[in-house]
Amino acid sequence: MATRNMNMAQLVMALAFAATLLHGTAAVDLVVGGNTGWTIPPNNTFYSNWASANTFRIGDTLVFNFATGAHDLTVVTRQAYDSCSTANAVNRITNGPARVRLNTTGQHYYICGFPGHCAAGQKLTVNVVGNNSGGSAPAPSAGGGPGTSPAPPGPSGTGTDTTPSTQAPPPSDTAPIGVSFAAVLMFVAVGLFY
């Protein structure tokens, strides 16, 4: 009987560990620049340093905190990013804070379109490496736009969904996992007593 209880305890521990791993795959909101937000940074490497300290996955949301009228968020191509040009912007969000959901893998490029802000370092590129559901992410297409892919694109095929911050975030898709895990734990607990 002691061996059976020990095996059940090990099973419960294994299930708890698996639940912890599954919980870590939920989409997250990433506040661009942390407490600094989306503004003219203290140096030209500020946002690239912030990006290199984070992992970006499909389903994550970038939150750009900025004051309306003082900054904007302009989604651009790599060429426009490199030259700080807004001439052929893919999308522009003028009301802060802005929320951008990452829908495709690959590079995504963002700048502030206010004169001089991008040149002063208010620009960000992120590399989206995969999705949060554990499946494989769609590969970027050869279309050339930032983040284009066969996945449902955001505005103008950017691979990002630029949602105004007044909308509630999408519901979490991890609830069914939690319910399933709770049911398994209940069956294991019942098994311990019979």
mmCIF file with all atom_site columns, N, CA and C in Angstrom, residues 6 26 30 42 45 56 64 108 135 183:
data_model
loop_
_atom_site.group_PDB
_atom_site.id
_atom_site.type_symbol
_atom_site.label_atom_id
_atom_site.label_alt_id
_atom_site.label_comp_id
_atom_site.label_asym_id
_atom_site.label_entity_id
_atom_site.label_seq_id
_atom_site.pdbx_PDB_ins_code
_atom_site.Cartn_x
_atom_site.Cartn_y
_atom_site.Cartn_z
_atom_site.occupancy
_atom_site.B_iso_or_equiv
_atom_site.pdbx_formal_charge
_atom_site.auth_seq_id
_atom_site.auth_comp_id
_atom_site.auth_asym_id
_atom_site.auth_atom_id
_atom_site.pdbx_PDB_model_num
ATOM 1  N N  . MET A 1 6   ? 3.083   6.111  -2.833  1.00 0.00 ? 6   MET A N  1
ATOM 2  C CA . MET A 1 6   ? 4.277   6.798  -3.320  1.00 0.00 ? 6   MET A CA 1
ATOM 3  C C  . MET A 1 6   ? 4.188   7.004  -4.834  1.00 0.00 ? 6   MET A C  1
ATOM 4  N N  . ALA A 1 26  ? 1.257   30.785 -22.114 1.00 0.00 ? 26  ALA A N  1
ATOM 5  C CA . ALA A 1 26  ? 0.195   31.742 -22.379 1.00 0.00 ? 26  ALA A CA 1
ATOM 6  C C  . ALA A 1 26  ? 0.773   33.016 -23.004 1.00 0.00 ? 26  ALA A C  1
ATOM 7  N N  . LEU A 1 30  ? 3.674   42.700 -23.371 1.00 0.00 ? 30  LEU A N  1
ATOM 8  C CA . LEU A 1 30  ? 5.024   43.209 -23.136 1.00 0.00 ? 30  LEU A CA 1
ATOM 9  C C  . LEU A 1 30  ? 4.980   44.730 -23.277 1.00 0.00 ? 30  LEU A C  1
ATOM 10 N N  . PRO A 1 42  ? 16.860  57.415 -23.570 1.00 0.00 ? 42  PRO A N  1
ATOM 11 C CA . PRO A 1 42  ? 18.085  58.050 -23.068 1.00 0.00 ? 42  PRO A CA 1
ATOM 12 C C  . PRO A 1 42  ? 19.295  57.828 -23.979 1.00 0.00 ? 42  PRO A C  1
ATOM 13 N N  . THR A 1 45  ? 20.505  52.923 -28.213 1.00 0.00 ? 45  THR A N  1
ATOM 14 C CA . THR A 1 45  ? 20.412  51.465 -28.114 1.00 0.00 ? 45  THR A CA 1
ATOM 15 C C  . THR A 1 45  ? 19.376  51.013 -27.088 1.00 0.00 ? 45  THR A C  1
ATOM 16 N N  . PHE A 1 56  ? 9.747   37.239 -28.078 1.00 0.00 ? 56  PHE A N  1
ATOM 17 C CA . PHE A 1 56  ? 8.478   37.627 -28.685 1.00 0.00 ? 56  PHE A CA 1
ATOM 18 C C  . PHE A 1 56  ? 7.896   36.435 -29.423 1.00 0.00 ? 56  PHE A C  1
ATOM 19 N N  . PHE A 1 64  ? 2.572   49.871 -26.297 1.00 0.00 ? 64  PHE A N  1
ATOM 20 C CA . PHE A 1 64  ? 3.369   51.086 -26.472 1.00 0.00 ? 64  PHE A CA 1
ATOM 21 C C  . PHE A 1 64  ? 2.694   52.189 -25.664 1.00 0.00 ? 64  PHE A C  1
ATOM 22 N N  . HIS A 1 108 ? 9.537   42.545 -37.150 1.00 0.00 ? 108 HIS A N  1
ATOM 23 C CA . HIS A 1 108 ? 8.500   43.577 -37.153 1.00 0.00 ? 108 HIS A CA 1
ATOM 24 C C  . HIS A 1 108 ? 9.189   44.888 -36.799 1.00 0.00 ? 108 HIS A C  1
ATOM 25 N N  . GLY A 1 135 ? 2.520   24.718 -30.890 1.00 0.00 ? 135 GLY A N  1
ATOM 26 C CA . GLY A 1 135 ? 2.553   24.224 -32.266 1.00 0.00 ? 135 GLY A CA 1
ATOM 27 C C  . GLY A 1 135 ? 3.569   25.002 -33.061 1.00 0.00 ? 135 GLY A C  1
ATOM 28 N N  . ALA A 1 183 ? -9.552  18.412 -13.687 1.00 0.00 ? 183 ALA A N  1
ATOM 29 C CA . ALA A 1 183 ? -10.263 17.135 -13.761 1.00 0.00 ? 183 ALA A CA 1
ATOM 30 C C  . ALA A 1 183 ? -9.312  15.962 -13.539 1.00 0.00 ? 183 ALA A C  1
#
